[in-house]
JSON list of C-alpha atoms in Angstrom, two decimals:
[
{"chain": "W", "resi": 327, "resn": "MET", "atom": "CA", "xyz": [5.34, -6.25, -11.85]},
{"chain": "W", "resi": 328, "resn": "TYR", "atom": "CA", "xyz": [1.42, -5.13, -10.82]},
{"chain": "W", "resi": 329, "resn": "ASN", "atom": "CA", "xyz": [1.08, -2.24, -8.54]},
{"chain": "W", "resi": 330, "resn": "LEU", "atom": "CA", "xyz": [-1.45, -2.56, -5.86]},
{"chain": "W", "resi": 331, "resn": "THR", "atom": "CA", "xyz": [-5.15, -0.21, -6.87]},
{"chain": "W", "resi": 332, "resn": "LYS", "atom": "CA", "xyz": [-5.91, 2.85, -3.63]},
{"chain": "W", "resi": 333, "resn": "GLU", "atom": "CA", "xyz": [-8.83, -0.04, -2.90]},
{"chain": "W", "resi": 334, "resn": "GLU", "atom": "CA", "xyz": [-6.73, -2.76, -2.32]},
{"chain": "W", "resi": 335, "resn": "LEU", "atom": "CA", "xyz": [-3.75, -0.57, -0.77]},
{"chain": "W", "resi": 336, "resn": "LEU", "atom": "CA", "xyz": [-6.68, 0.58, 1.98]},
{"chain": "W", "resi": 337, "resn": "CYS", "atom": "CA", "xyz": [-7.85, -3.24, 2.60]},
{"chain": "W", "resi": 338, "resn": "SER", "atom": "CA", "xyz": [-4.16, -3.74, 3.26]},
{"chain": "W", "resi": 339, "resn": "LEU", "atom": "CA", "xyz": [-4.74, -0.73, 6.14]},
{"chain": "W", "resi": 340, "resn": "ARG", "atom": "CA", "xyz": [-7.14, -2.04, 7.43]},
{"chain": "W", "resi": 341, "resn": "GLU", "atom": "CA", "xyz": [-6.42, -5.45, 7.65]},
{"chain": "W", "resi": 342, "resn": "GLN", "atom": "CA", "xyz": [-2.82, -4.35, 9.61]},
{"chain": "W", "resi": 343, "resn": "LEU", "atom": "CA", "xyz": [-5.32, -1.36, 12.12]},
{"chain": "W", "resi": 344, "resn": "TYR", "atom": "CA", "xyz": [-7.44, -5.07, 12.56]},
{"chain": "W", "resi": 345, "resn": "PHE", "atom": "CA", "xyz": [-4.07, -6.38, 14.05]},
{"chain": "W", "resi": 346, "resn": "LEU", "atom": "CA", "xyz": [-3.22, -4.05, 16.27]},
{"chain": "W", "resi": 347, "resn": "ASP", "atom": "CA", "xyz": [-6.53, -3.54, 17.37]},
{"chain": "W", "resi": 348, "resn": "SER", "atom": "CA", "xyz": [-6.35, -7.63, 18.27]},
{"chain": "W", "resi": 349, "resn": "SER", "atom": "CA", "xyz": [-2.85, -7.12, 19.88]},
{"chain": "W", "resi": 350, "resn": "LEU", "atom": "CA", "xyz": [-3.42, -5.26, 21.61]},
{"chain": "W", "resi": 351, "resn": "SER", "atom": "CA", "xyz": [-6.71, -6.27, 22.59]},
{"chain": "W", "resi": 352, "resn": "ASN", "atom": "CA", "xyz": [-4.92, -9.99, 24.00]},
{"chain": "W", "resi": 353, "resn": "PHE", "atom": "CA", "xyz": [-1.67, -7.12, 25.59]},
{"chain": "W", "resi": 354, "resn": "SER", "atom": "CA", "xyz": [-4.21, -5.64, 27.43]},
{"chain": "W", "resi": 355, "resn": "HIS", "atom": "CA", "xyz": [-5.72, -9.12, 29.12]},
{"chain": "W", "resi": 356, "resn": "HIS", "atom": "CA", "xyz": [-1.97, -9.99, 30.99]},
{"chain": "W", "resi": 357, "resn": "ASP", "atom": "CA", "xyz": [-2.68, -14.18, 31.23]},
{"chain": "W", "resi": 358, "resn": "THR", "atom": "CA", "xyz": [-0.19, -16.08, 31.33]},
{"chain": "W", "resi": 359, "resn": "ILE", "atom": "CA", "xyz": [-0.19, -19.12, 28.83]},
{"chain": "W", "resi": 360, "resn": "GLU", "atom": "CA", "xyz": [0.95, -22.39, 29.23]},
{"chain": "W", "resi": 361, "resn": "GLY", "atom": "CA", "xyz": [0.04, -24.95, 25.96]},
{"chain": "W", "resi": 362, "resn": "LEU", "atom": "CA", "xyz": [-0.74, -24.40, 22.74]},
{"chain": "W", "resi": 363, "resn": "LYS", "atom": "CA", "xyz": [-4.64, -24.23, 21.79]},
{"chain": "W", "resi": 364, "resn": "ASN", "atom": "CA", "xyz": [-3.96, -25.72, 17.88]},
{"chain": "W", "resi": 365, "resn": "LYS", "atom": "CA", "xyz": [-1.64, -27.82, 19.14]},
{"chain": "W", "resi": 366, "resn": "VAL", "atom": "CA", "xyz": [-3.91, -31.31, 18.58]},
{"chain": "W", "resi": 367, "resn": "ILE", "atom": "CA", "xyz": [-0.88, -34.40, 17.31]},
{"chain": "W", "resi": 368, "resn": "GLY", "atom": "CA", "xyz": [2.44, -35.81, 18.67]},
{"chain": "W", "resi": 369, "resn": "TYR", "atom": "CA", "xyz": [2.84, -34.86, 22.17]},
{"chain": "W", "resi": 370, "resn": "PRO", "atom": "CA", "xyz": [1.79, -31.12, 23.64]},
{"chain": "W", "resi": 371, "resn": "VAL", "atom": "CA", "xyz": [4.25, -28.20, 24.09]},
{"chain": "W", "resi": 372, "resn": "ALA", "atom": "CA", "xyz": [4.66, -26.59, 27.50]},
{"chain": "W", "resi": 373, "resn": "VAL", "atom": "CA", "xyz": [4.99, -22.61, 26.40]},
{"chain": "W", "resi": 374, "resn": "LYS", "atom": "CA", "xyz": [4.32, -20.68, 29.30]},
{"chain": "W", "resi": 375, "resn": "VAL", "atom": "CA", "xyz": [4.40, -17.35, 28.05]},
{"chain": "W", "resi": 376, "resn": "ASN", "atom": "CA", "xyz": [2.56, -13.95, 29.34]},
{"chain": "W", "resi": 377, "resn": "THR", "atom": "CA", "xyz": [0.40, -12.13, 26.53]},
{"chain": "W", "resi": 378, "resn": "GLU", "atom": "CA", "xyz": [2.62, -8.87, 26.68]},
{"chain": "W", "resi": 379, "resn": "ILE", "atom": "CA", "xyz": [4.87, -10.61, 24.07]},
{"chain": "W", "resi": 380, "resn": "GLU", "atom": "CA", "xyz": [2.14, -9.09, 21.92]},
{"chain": "W", "resi": 381, "resn": "ALA", "atom": "CA", "xyz": [4.44, -6.73, 21.77]},
{"chain": "W", "resi": 382, "resn": "LYS", "atom": "CA", "xyz": [6.28, -8.00, 19.44]},
{"chain": "W", "resi": 383, "resn": "ARG", "atom": "CA", "xyz": [3.60, -8.71, 17.40]},
{"chain": "W", "resi": 384, "resn": "LEU", "atom": "CA", "xyz": [2.89, -5.06, 17.89]},
{"chain": "W", "resi": 385, "resn": "ALA", "atom": "CA", "xyz": [6.16, -4.03, 16.88]},
{"chain": "W", "resi": 386, "resn": "THR", "atom": "CA", "xyz": [6.11, -5.81, 13.52]},
{"chain": "W", "resi": 387, "resn": "ILE", "atom": "CA", "xyz": [3.22, -3.71, 12.38]},
{"chain": "W", "resi": 388, "resn": "ILE", "atom": "CA", "xyz": [3.78, -1.04, 13.41]},
{"chain": "W", "resi": 389, "resn": "ARG", "atom": "CA", "xyz": [6.80, -0.82, 11.40]},
{"chain": "W", "resi": 390, "resn": "VAL", "atom": "CA", "xyz": [4.59, -2.03, 8.54]},
{"chain": "W", "resi": 391, "resn": "ILE", "atom": "CA", "xyz": [2.19, 0.63, 8.82]},
{"chain": "W", "resi": 392, "resn": "VAL", "atom": "CA", "xyz": [5.08, 3.02, 8.95]},
{"chain": "W", "resi": 393, "resn": "HIS", "atom": "CA", "xyz": [8.45, 2.44, 8.24]},
{"chain": "W", "resi": 394, "resn": "ASP", "atom": "CA", "xyz": [10.37, 3.96, 5.16]},
{"chain": "W", "resi": 395, "resn": "THR", "atom": "CA", "xyz": [13.76, 2.45, 4.17]},
{"chain": "W", "resi": 396, "resn": "SER", "atom": "CA", "xyz": [16.20, 2.50, 1.14]},
{"chain": "W", "resi": 397, "resn": "ASN", "atom": "CA", "xyz": [14.15, -0.87, -0.16]},
{"chain": "W", "resi": 398, "resn": "GLY", "atom": "CA", "xyz": [10.15, -0.30, 0.97]},
{"chain": "W", "resi": 399, "resn": "ARG", "atom": "CA", "xyz": [7.24, 2.13, 1.75]},
{"chain": "W", "resi": 400, "resn": "SER", "atom": "CA", "xyz": [4.68, 1.03, 3.91]},
{"chain": "W", "resi": 401, "resn": "LEU", "atom": "CA", "xyz": [1.97, 1.24, 4.01]},
{"chain": "W", "resi": 402, "resn": "LEU", "atom": "CA", "xyz": [0.89, 4.88, 5.23]},
{"chain": "W", "resi": 403, "resn": "THR", "atom": "CA", "xyz": [3.03, 6.49, 2.17]},
{"chain": "W", "resi": 404, "resn": "SER", "atom": "CA", "xyz": [2.00, 4.65, -0.67]},
{"chain": "W", "resi": 405, "resn": "LEU", "atom": "CA", "xyz": [-1.37, 5.46, 0.23]},
{"chain": "W", "resi": 406, "resn": "SER", "atom": "CA", "xyz": [0.68, 9.17, 0.34]},
{"chain": "W", "resi": 407, "resn": "ILE", "atom": "CA", "xyz": [-0.91, 10.04, 3.82]},
{"chain": "W", "resi": 408, "resn": "LYS", "atom": "CA", "xyz": [2.04, 9.78, 6.07]},
{"chain": "W", "resi": 409, "resn": "ASP", "atom": "CA", "xyz": [2.62, 13.12, 5.92]},
{"chain": "W", "resi": 410, "resn": "ASN", "atom": "CA", "xyz": [-0.68, 14.30, 6.00]},
{"chain": "W", "resi": 411, "resn": "ILE", "atom": "CA", "xyz": [-1.33, 12.37, 9.85]},
{"chain": "W", "resi": 412, "resn": "LYS", "atom": "CA", "xyz": [-0.74, 14.40, 12.54]},
{"chain": "W", "resi": 413, "resn": "TYR", "atom": "CA", "xyz": [0.07, 12.14, 15.41]},
{"chain": "W", "resi": 414, "resn": "ILE", "atom": "CA", "xyz": [-0.68, 11.52, 18.73]},
{"chain": "W", "resi": 415, "resn": "ASP", "atom": "CA", "xyz": [1.48, 11.15, 21.03]},
{"chain": "W", "resi": 416, "resn": "THR", "atom": "CA", "xyz": [0.45, 10.81, 25.12]},
{"chain": "W", "resi": 417, "resn": "LYS", "atom": "CA", "xyz": [4.07, 10.83, 26.37]},
{"chain": "W", "resi": 418, "resn": "ALA", "atom": "CA", "xyz": [4.53, 12.10, 30.25]},
{"chain": "W", "resi": 419, "resn": "PRO", "atom": "CA", "xyz": [8.08, 14.67, 30.83]},
{"chain": "W", "resi": 420, "resn": "ASP", "atom": "CA", "xyz": [10.34, 13.99, 31.72]},
{"chain": "W", "resi": 421, "resn": "ASP", "atom": "CA", "xyz": [10.21, 15.79, 35.03]},
{"chain": "W", "resi": 422, "resn": "GLY", "atom": "CA", "xyz": [11.00, 13.33, 37.66]},
{"chain": "W", "resi": 423, "resn": "ARG", "atom": "CA", "xyz": [8.26, 12.01, 38.17]},
{"chain": "W", "resi": 424, "resn": "LEU", "atom": "CA", "xyz": [6.37, 8.10, 37.00]},
{"chain": "W", "resi": 425, "resn": "HIS", "atom": "CA", "xyz": [2.70, 9.38, 35.61]},
{"chain": "W", "resi": 426, "resn": "SER", "atom": "CA", "xyz": [0.61, 7.57, 35.97]},
{"chain": "W", "resi": 427, "resn": "MET", "atom": "CA", "xyz": [-2.75, 6.25, 38.38]},
{"chain": "W", "resi": 428, "resn": "THR", "atom": "CA", "xyz": [-5.94, 7.81, 37.29]},
{"chain": "W", "resi": 429, "resn": "GLY", "atom": "CA", "xyz": [-7.15, 10.16, 38.00]},
{"chain": "W", "resi": 430, "resn": "MET", "atom": "CA", "xyz": [-3.04, 11.15, 39.14]},
{"chain": "W", "resi": 431, "resn": "ARG", "atom": "CA", "xyz": [-0.61, 13.18, 36.81]},
{"chain": "W", "resi": 432, "resn": "GLY", "atom": "CA", "xyz": [1.76, 11.95, 37.76]},
{"chain": "W", "resi": 433, "resn": "VAL", "atom": "CA", "xyz": [3.06, 10.15, 41.20]},
{"chain": "W", "resi": 434, "resn": "HIS", "atom": "CA", "xyz": [7.20, 11.38, 42.36]},
{"chain": "W", "resi": 435, "resn": "GLY", "atom": "CA", "xyz": [8.80, 8.38, 43.11]},
{"chain": "W", "resi": 436, "resn": "ALA", "atom": "CA", "xyz": [10.28, 7.44, 39.94]},
{"chain": "W", "resi": 437, "resn": "ASN", "atom": "CA", "xyz": [14.35, 7.13, 40.25]},
{"chain": "W", "resi": 438, "resn": "LEU", "atom": "CA", "xyz": [15.92, 10.11, 38.59]},
{"chain": "W", "resi": 439, "resn": "ASN", "atom": "CA", "xyz": [17.65, 8.23, 36.06]},
{"chain": "W", "resi": 440, "resn": "GLN", "atom": "CA", "xyz": [14.75, 5.94, 34.31]},
{"chain": "W", "resi": 441, "resn": "TYR", "atom": "CA", "xyz": [12.74, 7.65, 32.00]},
{"chain": "W", "resi": 442, "resn": "PHE", "atom": "CA", "xyz": [9.75, 5.99, 30.24]},
{"chain": "W", "resi": 443, "resn": "GLY", "atom": "CA", "xyz": [7.37, 8.46, 28.98]},
{"chain": "W", "resi": 444, "resn": "LEU", "atom": "CA", "xyz": [4.91, 6.29, 28.33]},
{"chain": "W", "resi": 445, "resn": "VAL", "atom": "CA", "xyz": [4.22, 3.27, 30.91]},
{"chain": "W", "resi": 446, "resn": "ALA", "atom": "CA", "xyz": [1.48, 3.62, 33.49]},
{"chain": "W", "resi": 447, "resn": "LYS", "atom": "CA", "xyz": [1.63, 1.89, 36.94]},
{"chain": "W", "resi": 448, "resn": "VAL", "atom": "CA", "xyz": [-1.19, -0.14, 38.55]},
{"chain": "W", "resi": 449, "resn": "ASN", "atom": "CA", "xyz": [-1.30, -1.89, 42.15]},
{"chain": "W", "resi": 450, "resn": "ASN", "atom": "CA", "xyz": [-0.60, -5.73, 42.56]},
{"chain": "W", "resi": 451, "resn": "GLY", "atom": "CA", "xyz": [0.32, -6.48, 46.02]},
{"chain": "W", "resi": 452, "resn": "ASN", "atom": "CA", "xyz": [3.16, -6.51, 46.84]},
{"chain": "W", "resi": 453, "resn": "LEU", "atom": "CA", "xyz": [4.13, -5.02, 43.44]},
{"chain": "W", "resi": 454, "resn": "LEU", "atom": "CA", "xyz": [3.61, -2.48, 40.73]},
{"chain": "W", "resi": 455, "resn": "THR", "atom": "CA", "xyz": [2.41, -4.19, 37.05]},
{"chain": "W", "resi": 456, "resn": "ALA", "atom": "CA", "xyz": [3.82, -1.59, 33.87]},
{"chain": "W", "resi": 457, "resn": "VAL", "atom": "CA", "xyz": [1.77, -1.03, 31.82]},
{"chain": "W", "resi": 458, "resn": "PRO", "atom": "CA", "xyz": [1.12, 1.18, 28.21]},
{"chain": "W", "resi": 459, "resn": "LEU", "atom": "CA", "xyz": [-1.05, 4.18, 29.49]},
{"chain": "W", "resi": 460, "resn": "PHE", "atom": "CA", "xyz": [-3.61, 3.94, 27.50]},
{"chain": "W", "resi": 461, "resn": "MET", "atom": "CA", "xyz": [-4.63, 1.42, 30.19]},
{"chain": "W", "resi": 462, "resn": "GLN", "atom": "CA", "xyz": [-4.52, 4.33, 32.78]},
{"chain": "W", "resi": 463, "resn": "HIS", "atom": "CA", "xyz": [-5.88, 7.41, 31.34]},
{"chain": "W", "resi": 464, "resn": "LEU", "atom": "CA", "xyz": [-9.13, 9.21, 31.59]},
{"chain": "W", "resi": 465, "resn": "PRO", "atom": "CA", "xyz": [-11.53, 9.22, 28.33]},
{"chain": "W", "resi": 466, "resn": "GLU", "atom": "CA", "xyz": [-11.81, 12.57, 28.98]},
{"chain": "W", "resi": 467, "resn": "TRP", "atom": "CA", "xyz": [-7.60, 13.31, 28.80]},
{"chain": "W", "resi": 468, "resn": "TYR", "atom": "CA", "xyz": [-8.81, 12.39, 25.20]},
{"chain": "W", "resi": 469, "resn": "GLN", "atom": "CA", "xyz": [-8.66, 15.64, 23.98]},
{"chain": "W", "resi": 470, "resn": "GLY", "atom": "CA", "xyz": [-6.17, 17.05, 25.23]},
{"chain": "W", "resi": 471, "resn": "TYR", "atom": "CA", "xyz": [-2.79, 15.32, 23.26]},
{"chain": "W", "resi": 472, "resn": "LEU", "atom": "CA", "xyz": [-0.17, 16.44, 21.11]},
{"chain": "W", "resi": 473, "resn": "ARG", "atom": "CA", "xyz": [-0.36, 15.46, 17.75]},
{"chain": "W", "resi": 474, "resn": "LYS", "atom": "CA", "xyz": [3.04, 16.19, 16.10]},
{"chain": "W", "resi": 475, "resn": "ASP", "atom": "CA", "xyz": [4.11, 15.31, 12.24]},
{"chain": "W", "resi": 476, "resn": "PHE", "atom": "CA", "xyz": [5.75, 11.91, 11.77]},
{"chain": "W", "resi": 477, "resn": "LYS", "atom": "CA", "xyz": [8.73, 12.82, 12.37]},
{"chain": "W", "resi": 478, "resn": "GLN", "atom": "CA", "xyz": [9.27, 14.93, 15.49]},
{"chain": "W", "resi": 479, "resn": "TRP", "atom": "CA", "xyz": [6.23, 12.08, 16.88]},
{"chain": "W", "resi": 480, "resn": "TRP", "atom": "CA", "xyz": [8.98, 8.64, 15.17]},
{"chain": "W", "resi": 481, "resn": "ASP", "atom": "CA", "xyz": [11.64, 10.60, 16.70]},
{"chain": "W", "resi": 482, "resn": "ASP", "atom": "CA", "xyz": [11.12, 11.76, 20.02]},
{"chain": "W", "resi": 483, "resn": "GLU", "atom": "CA", "xyz": [12.49, 9.67, 22.95]},
{"chain": "W", "resi": 484, "resn": "VAL", "atom": "CA", "xyz": [10.61, 8.02, 24.51]},
{"chain": "W", "resi": 485, "resn": "ILE", "atom": "CA", "xyz": [12.76, 5.90, 27.31]},
{"chain": "W", "resi": 486, "resn": "ASN", "atom": "CA", "xyz": [16.31, 6.65, 28.76]},
{"chain": "W", "resi": 487, "resn": "ILE", "atom": "CA", "xyz": [17.83, 5.22, 31.97]},
{"chain": "W", "resi": 488, "resn": "LYS", "atom": "CA", "xyz": [21.12, 5.86, 32.44]},
{"chain": "W", "resi": 489, "resn": "GLY", "atom": "CA", "xyz": [21.79, 7.88, 29.09]},
{"chain": "W", "resi": 490, "resn": "ASN", "atom": "CA", "xyz": [20.79, 4.91, 27.14]},
{"chain": "W", "resi": 491, "resn": "ARG", "atom": "CA", "xyz": [17.71, 6.14, 24.91]},
{"chain": "W", "resi": 492, "resn": "LEU", "atom": "CA", "xyz": [15.02, 5.05, 22.94]},
{"chain": "W", "resi": 493, "resn": "THR", "atom": "CA", "xyz": [13.07, 6.80, 20.05]},
{"chain": "W", "resi": 494, "resn": "ARG", "atom": "CA", "xyz": [9.66, 5.48, 18.73]},
{"chain": "W", "resi": 495, "resn": "SER", "atom": "CA", "xyz": [11.87, 4.59, 16.17]},
{"chain": "W", "resi": 496, "resn": "SER", "atom": "CA", "xyz": [14.47, 2.53, 17.26]},
{"chain": "W", "resi": 497, "resn": "LEU", "atom": "CA", "xyz": [12.17, 0.82, 19.81]},
{"chain": "W", "resi": 498, "resn": "THR", "atom": "CA", "xyz": [9.79, -0.58, 17.31]},
{"chain": "W", "resi": 499, "resn": "LEU", "atom": "CA", "xyz": [13.10, -1.35, 14.92]},
{"chain": "W", "resi": 500, "resn": "ASN", "atom": "CA", "xyz": [15.25, -2.97, 17.95]},
{"chain": "W", "resi": 501, "resn": "ILE", "atom": "CA", "xyz": [12.16, -5.42, 18.97]},
{"chain": "W", "resi": 502, "resn": "ALA", "atom": "CA", "xyz": [11.34, -6.36, 15.07]},
{"chain": "W", "resi": 503, "resn": "ASN", "atom": "CA", "xyz": [14.31, -6.47, 14.14]},
{"chain": "W", "resi": 504, "resn": "LYS", "atom": "CA", "xyz": [16.10, -7.87, 15.90]},
{"chain": "W", "resi": 505, "resn": "ASP", "atom": "CA", "xyz": [14.36, -8.87, 19.28]},
{"chain": "W", "resi": 506, "resn": "GLY", "atom": "CA", "xyz": [11.74, -11.81, 17.69]},
{"chain": "W", "resi": 507, "resn": "GLY", "atom": "CA", "xyz": [8.82, -9.16, 15.67]},
{"chain": "W", "resi": 508, "resn": "ALA", "atom": "CA", "xyz": [9.72, -10.05, 12.49]},
{"chain": "W", "resi": 509, "resn": "HIS", "atom": "CA", "xyz": [13.54, -11.35, 13.35]},
{"chain": "W", "resi": 510, "resn": "ILE", "atom": "CA", "xyz": [15.73, -12.96, 15.79]},
{"chain": "W", "resi": 511, "resn": "ASP", "atom": "CA", "xyz": [19.83, -11.79, 15.65]},
{"chain": "W", "resi": 512, "resn": "GLY", "atom": "CA", "xyz": [21.89, -13.81, 17.98]},
{"chain": "W", "resi": 513, "resn": "SER", "atom": "CA", "xyz": [23.16, -10.70, 19.81]},
{"chain": "W", "resi": 514, "resn": "LEU", "atom": "CA", "xyz": [20.76, -7.05, 20.60]},
{"chain": "W", "resi": 515, "resn": "PRO", "atom": "CA", "xyz": [21.96, -3.90, 20.82]},
{"chain": "W", "resi": 516, "resn": "GLU", "atom": "CA", "xyz": [23.79, -2.29, 24.41]},
{"chain": "W", "resi": 517, "resn": "GLU", "atom": "CA", "xyz": [21.37, 0.24, 24.66]},
{"chain": "W", "resi": 518, "resn": "TYR", "atom": "CA", "xyz": [18.26, -1.89, 23.96]},
{"chain": "W", "resi": 519, "resn": "ASN", "atom": "CA", "xyz": [19.67, -4.91, 26.24]},
{"chain": "W", "resi": 520, "resn": "ILE", "atom": "CA", "xyz": [20.65, -2.38, 29.01]},
{"chain": "W", "resi": 521, "resn": "ILE", "atom": "CA", "xyz": [16.47, -0.53, 29.08]},
{"chain": "W", "resi": 522, "resn": "LYS", "atom": "CA", "xyz": [15.25, -4.35, 28.85]},
{"chain": "W", "resi": 523, "resn": "ASN", "atom": "CA", "xyz": [16.58, -5.90, 31.42]},
{"chain": "W", "resi": 524, "resn": "SER", "atom": "CA", "xyz": [17.20, -3.10, 33.69]},
{"chain": "W", "resi": 525, "resn": "ASP", "atom": "CA", "xyz": [14.64, -3.01, 36.75]},
{"chain": "W", "resi": 526, "resn": "LEU", "atom": "CA", "xyz": [12.78, -0.23, 37.69]},
{"chain": "W", "resi": 527, "resn": "ASN", "atom": "CA", "xyz": [11.57, 0.34, 41.16]},
{"chain": "W", "resi": 528, "resn": "LEU", "atom": "CA", "xyz": [8.96, 3.30, 42.85]},
{"chain": "W", "resi": 529, "resn": "ASN", "atom": "CA", "xyz": [10.77, 4.55, 46.24]},
{"chain": "W", "resi": 530, "resn": "ILE", "atom": "CA", "xyz": [7.94, 5.48, 48.09]},
{"chain": "W", "resi": 531, "resn": "LYS", "atom": "CA", "xyz": [8.03, 7.03, 51.55]},
{"chain": "W", "resi": 532, "resn": "GLY", "atom": "CA", "xyz": [11.26, 5.17, 51.42]},
{"chain": "W", "resi": 533, "resn": "VAL", "atom": "CA", "xyz": [9.47, 1.94, 50.66]},
{"chain": "W", "resi": 534, "resn": "GLU", "atom": "CA", "xyz": [11.09, 0.18, 47.12]},
{"chain": "W", "resi": 535, "resn": "THR", "atom": "CA", "xyz": [8.41, -1.34, 45.34]},
{"chain": "W", "resi": 536, "resn": "PRO", "atom": "CA", "xyz": [9.90, -3.75, 42.31]},
{"chain": "W", "resi": 537, "resn": "PHE", "atom": "CA", "xyz": [7.65, -3.86, 38.79]},
{"chain": "W", "resi": 538, "resn": "GLU", "atom": "CA", "xyz": [6.84, -6.77, 37.92]},
{"chain": "W", "resi": 539, "resn": "LYS", "atom": "CA", "xyz": [5.95, -7.09, 33.50]},
{"chain": "W", "resi": 540, "resn": "ASN", "atom": "CA", "xyz": [8.07, -5.79, 30.99]},
{"chain": "W", "resi": 541, "resn": "VAL", "atom": "CA", "xyz": [8.09, -1.41, 30.88]},
{"chain": "W", "resi": 542, "resn": "VAL", "atom": "CA", "xyz": [9.79, -2.73, 26.88]},
{"chain": "W", "resi": 543, "resn": "TYR", "atom": "CA", "xyz": [7.04, -4.16, 25.97]},
{"chain": "W", "resi": 544, "resn": "ALA", "atom": "CA", "xyz": [3.90, -1.16, 27.54]},
{"chain": "W", "resi": 545, "resn": "SER", "atom": "CA", "xyz": [6.28, 1.39, 25.35]},
{"chain": "W", "resi": 546, "resn": "ILE", "atom": "CA", "xyz": [5.80, -0.16, 22.88]},
{"chain": "W", "resi": 547, "resn": "ALA", "atom": "CA", "xyz": [1.91, -0.69, 23.38]},
{"chain": "W", "resi": 548, "resn": "GLN", "atom": "CA", "xyz": [1.49, 2.27, 24.63]},
{"chain": "W", "resi": 549, "resn": "VAL", "atom": "CA", "xyz": [3.28, 3.65, 20.71]},
{"chain": "W", "resi": 550, "resn": "ALA", "atom": "CA", "xyz": [1.14, 0.99, 18.79]},
{"chain": "W", "resi": 551, "resn": "TRP", "atom": "CA", "xyz": [-2.11, 2.47, 20.74]},
{"chain": "W", "resi": 552, "resn": "GLU", "atom": "CA", "xyz": [-1.59, 6.07, 19.57]},
{"chain": "W", "resi": 553, "resn": "LEU", "atom": "CA", "xyz": [-1.03, 5.05, 15.75]},
{"chain": "W", "resi": 554, "resn": "LEU", "atom": "CA", "xyz": [-3.61, 2.82, 15.45]},
{"chain": "W", "resi": 555, "resn": "ASN", "atom": "CA", "xyz": [-6.03, 6.42, 16.64]},
{"chain": "W", "resi": 556, "resn": "SER", "atom": "CA", "xyz": [-4.27, 8.83, 14.35]},
{"chain": "W", "resi": 557, "resn": "ILE", "atom": "CA", "xyz": [-5.52, 7.36, 11.11]},
{"chain": "W", "resi": 558, "resn": "ASP", "atom": "CA", "xyz": [-8.76, 8.24, 10.83]},
{"chain": "W", "resi": 559, "resn": "ASN", "atom": "CA", "xyz": [-10.70, 8.50, 7.61]},
{"chain": "W", "resi": 560, "resn": "ILE", "atom": "CA", "xyz": [-9.68, 5.67, 5.90]},
{"chain": "W", "resi": 561, "resn": "SER", "atom": "CA", "xyz": [-12.34, 5.50, 3.21]}
]
């Protein structure tokens, strides 16, 4: 069996970081795609999907970079740098607020039994769009982000709806292993399914405003952004 050299592994890491960056850019467009550009033979295929489904690809890339199993090592472990990195934690505190708007640390109104630590909001007419925090945070905030050891970062709870909880780890692996990243199961774990399909509303002065877009997808995009910005000095 041939063992990859350090330079070959570094080349693979650069490729995976490019994939993260590219998918994050596509995710952020929030475009609706109705056709396939390269389907030119036979009948056209109508797809009508939103680019936020890049979240499924993002989860798979995150898994490749950091997730170790008894059967395989992550790319960072193969490079012996996984435990040397301090991972950026942008998670907002679980304080009964939805932390979100540019220039504000948070706005009141999130239901007390709902916590989305990695999600921001953008006003969109009569709706609120759920977006990853990096799309709202100001550059001057960057230096204030916490940095954590891998296990603390990976196992940190980022979503809680009525006691249904997801960490960065379980969020990533449910999407990658069960929900279309690298594999599609015929069934989804109950906890993940409840969180993915729960409606999120913000109550401002008695007015309930619903969210559009998927808060699970917005959350995994923020995990990808954290990881991309945590890895430095690869040479």
